[in-house]
C-alpha positions as MATLAB code, in Angstrom:
seq = 'MEKDGNGSKDVIPIITKERYCKIKVDEIEFIEQIESMLHIMTIEHQEYIFRGKIEDIVPIISGKSFYRVMKKLVVNFDNVQNMGKSTMNFVSGITYGIGRNNFLKARRAYKNYLYGYPPFLGREERHGSNVAETFEYQGGEEDMEEE';
ca = [
       5.505   -7.732   -2.774;
       6.118  -10.077   -6.094;
       9.527  -10.359   -7.330;
       9.993  -11.455  -11.097;
      12.024  -14.292  -12.033;
      15.725  -12.794  -10.867;
      14.300  -11.229   -7.844;
      15.034   -7.953   -9.065;
      12.501   -6.098   -9.765;
       8.706   -5.516   -8.237;
       5.632   -6.669  -10.722;
       2.532   -6.856  -10.358;
       0.629   -9.825  -11.289;
      -2.705  -10.223  -12.978;
      -4.716  -13.247  -13.553;
      -7.770  -12.812  -15.473;
     -10.521  -15.352  -18.114;
      -8.044  -14.692  -20.205;
      -4.350  -13.948  -19.478;
      -1.715  -14.824  -16.375;
       0.835  -12.865  -16.396;
       3.293  -10.087  -14.088;
       3.944   -6.627  -15.820;
       6.731   -5.276  -14.363;
       6.025   -1.531  -12.012;
       8.696    0.446  -13.814;
       6.898   -0.628  -17.600;
       3.684    1.330  -16.383;
       3.116    4.334  -18.056;
      -0.685    5.553  -15.870;
      -2.929    2.666  -14.080;
      -6.422    3.874  -14.631;
      -9.503    3.104  -13.470;
     -13.131    3.072  -15.101;
     -15.633    1.683  -13.026;
     -14.190   -1.858  -11.144;
     -12.338   -2.527  -14.353;
      -8.088   -1.282  -13.853;
      -5.977   -0.944  -17.082;
      -3.499   -0.574  -16.906;
      -0.847    0.964  -19.493;
       2.630   -0.247  -20.510;
       5.789    1.853  -22.072;
       5.415   -0.485  -24.869;
       1.780    0.391  -25.574;
       0.455   -2.969  -24.283;
      -3.241   -2.603  -21.892;
      -4.252   -5.234  -19.537;
      -7.442   -5.156  -17.840;
      -8.724   -6.730  -14.966;
     -10.950   -5.971  -12.272;
      -9.589   -4.684   -9.418;
      -9.186   -0.992   -7.475;
      -5.774    2.153   -7.477;
      -5.833    0.544   -3.354;
      -5.721   -2.733   -3.717;
      -1.534   -1.961   -5.812;
      -0.709    1.087   -3.523;
       1.712   -1.089   -1.871;
       3.405   -1.967   -5.036;
       3.658    0.761   -5.981;
       4.393    3.116   -2.925;
       7.371    4.773   -2.270;
       8.242    5.352   -6.016;
       7.406    7.600   -8.758;
       3.954    7.178   -9.518;
       2.303   10.502   -8.546;
      -2.581   10.431   -8.489;
      -3.281   13.039  -10.774;
      -7.308   12.305  -10.466;
      -9.375    9.824   -7.857;
      -9.090    7.833  -10.495;
      -6.095    7.736  -12.528;
      -2.024    7.704  -11.437;
       0.708    8.161  -14.054;
       4.877    6.575  -13.379;
       6.422   10.002  -14.082;
       9.577    7.844  -14.557;
       7.549    7.063  -18.010;
       6.435   10.362  -18.552;
       8.000   11.977  -22.253;
       7.092   15.733  -21.190;
       4.284   17.557  -19.913;
       1.752   19.655  -22.985;
      -0.406   22.575  -22.424;
      -2.860   20.485  -20.862;
      -1.595   16.789  -21.868;
       0.626   14.102  -20.614;
       2.977   12.554  -23.068;
       4.539    9.083  -22.127;
       7.357    7.243  -23.147;
       5.202    4.801  -25.626;
       3.385    7.914  -27.760;
       0.101    8.610  -25.781;
      -1.407   12.132  -24.488;
      -3.727   11.982  -22.296;
      -5.519   14.970  -21.907;
      -6.187   16.278  -18.173;
      -8.246   19.112  -16.668;
      -7.519   22.821  -15.885;
      -7.336   22.110  -12.318;
      -5.666   18.377  -12.375;
      -3.362   19.137  -14.770;
      -1.946   22.475  -12.768;
      -1.116   20.414   -9.638;
       0.581   17.440  -11.999;
       2.726   20.566  -13.154;
       3.807   21.254  -10.191;
       4.503   17.977   -9.123;
       6.009   16.820  -12.111;
       7.918   20.248  -11.999;
       9.501   19.182   -8.379;
      10.271   15.697   -9.657;
      12.307   16.659  -12.606;
      14.489   18.655   -9.727;
      15.553   15.577   -8.542;
      18.112   14.702  -11.046;
      21.443   16.581  -12.825;
      21.940   19.231  -12.823;
      19.144   20.330  -10.479;
      20.395   17.598   -8.278;
      20.473   19.484   -4.505;
      18.662   22.687   -5.567;
      15.368   23.825   -4.183;
      12.627   25.333   -5.850;
      12.179   28.303   -5.334;
       8.576   27.740   -3.467;
       9.170   23.709   -2.961;
      10.972   20.723   -2.025;
      13.001   19.357   -5.389;
      11.535   16.166   -5.310;
       8.197   15.421   -5.943;
       6.468   13.533   -3.290;
       5.491    9.692   -3.758;
       2.197    8.566   -4.411;
       2.003    7.183   -0.291;
       1.517   11.080    0.283;
      -0.640   12.622   -2.266;
      -3.559   14.720    0.008;
      -6.524   12.499    0.121;
      -8.990   12.111   -2.587;
     -11.249   14.949   -0.808;
      -8.907   17.464   -2.902;
      -8.599   16.049   -6.749;
     -11.439   16.435   -9.308;
     -12.582   13.372  -10.895;
     -13.004   14.054  -14.810;
];
């Protein structure tokens, strides 16, 4: 796994014709796959586009606060400000609309994620655990709808 210069943060290296850089994983708001391209949006409102698949970066984001909302969309719950009626609002100010079924699953997972913080720490939700499932434990792609 890649580390930044001081060896303390996970990063995703990006190499394209126009740009060579590293993206700190904790600064990612969401990752979206559009056809054969990955679009990564950060908290600084920077968008990085490069050829790849979500599966290519699973080893880097596994075990963190990432949640696969749809087959081609992964969000970082650490950078979700709030969830509205059918939207996710991110720290950068970006609002992302999600279809009803996927939104309901994501809202439930976000609620469980929030139960991992005080004053809820250690308190169980009525219908499940007190933390959101990490990215590596999400259901198969056949469970998700594509929008």
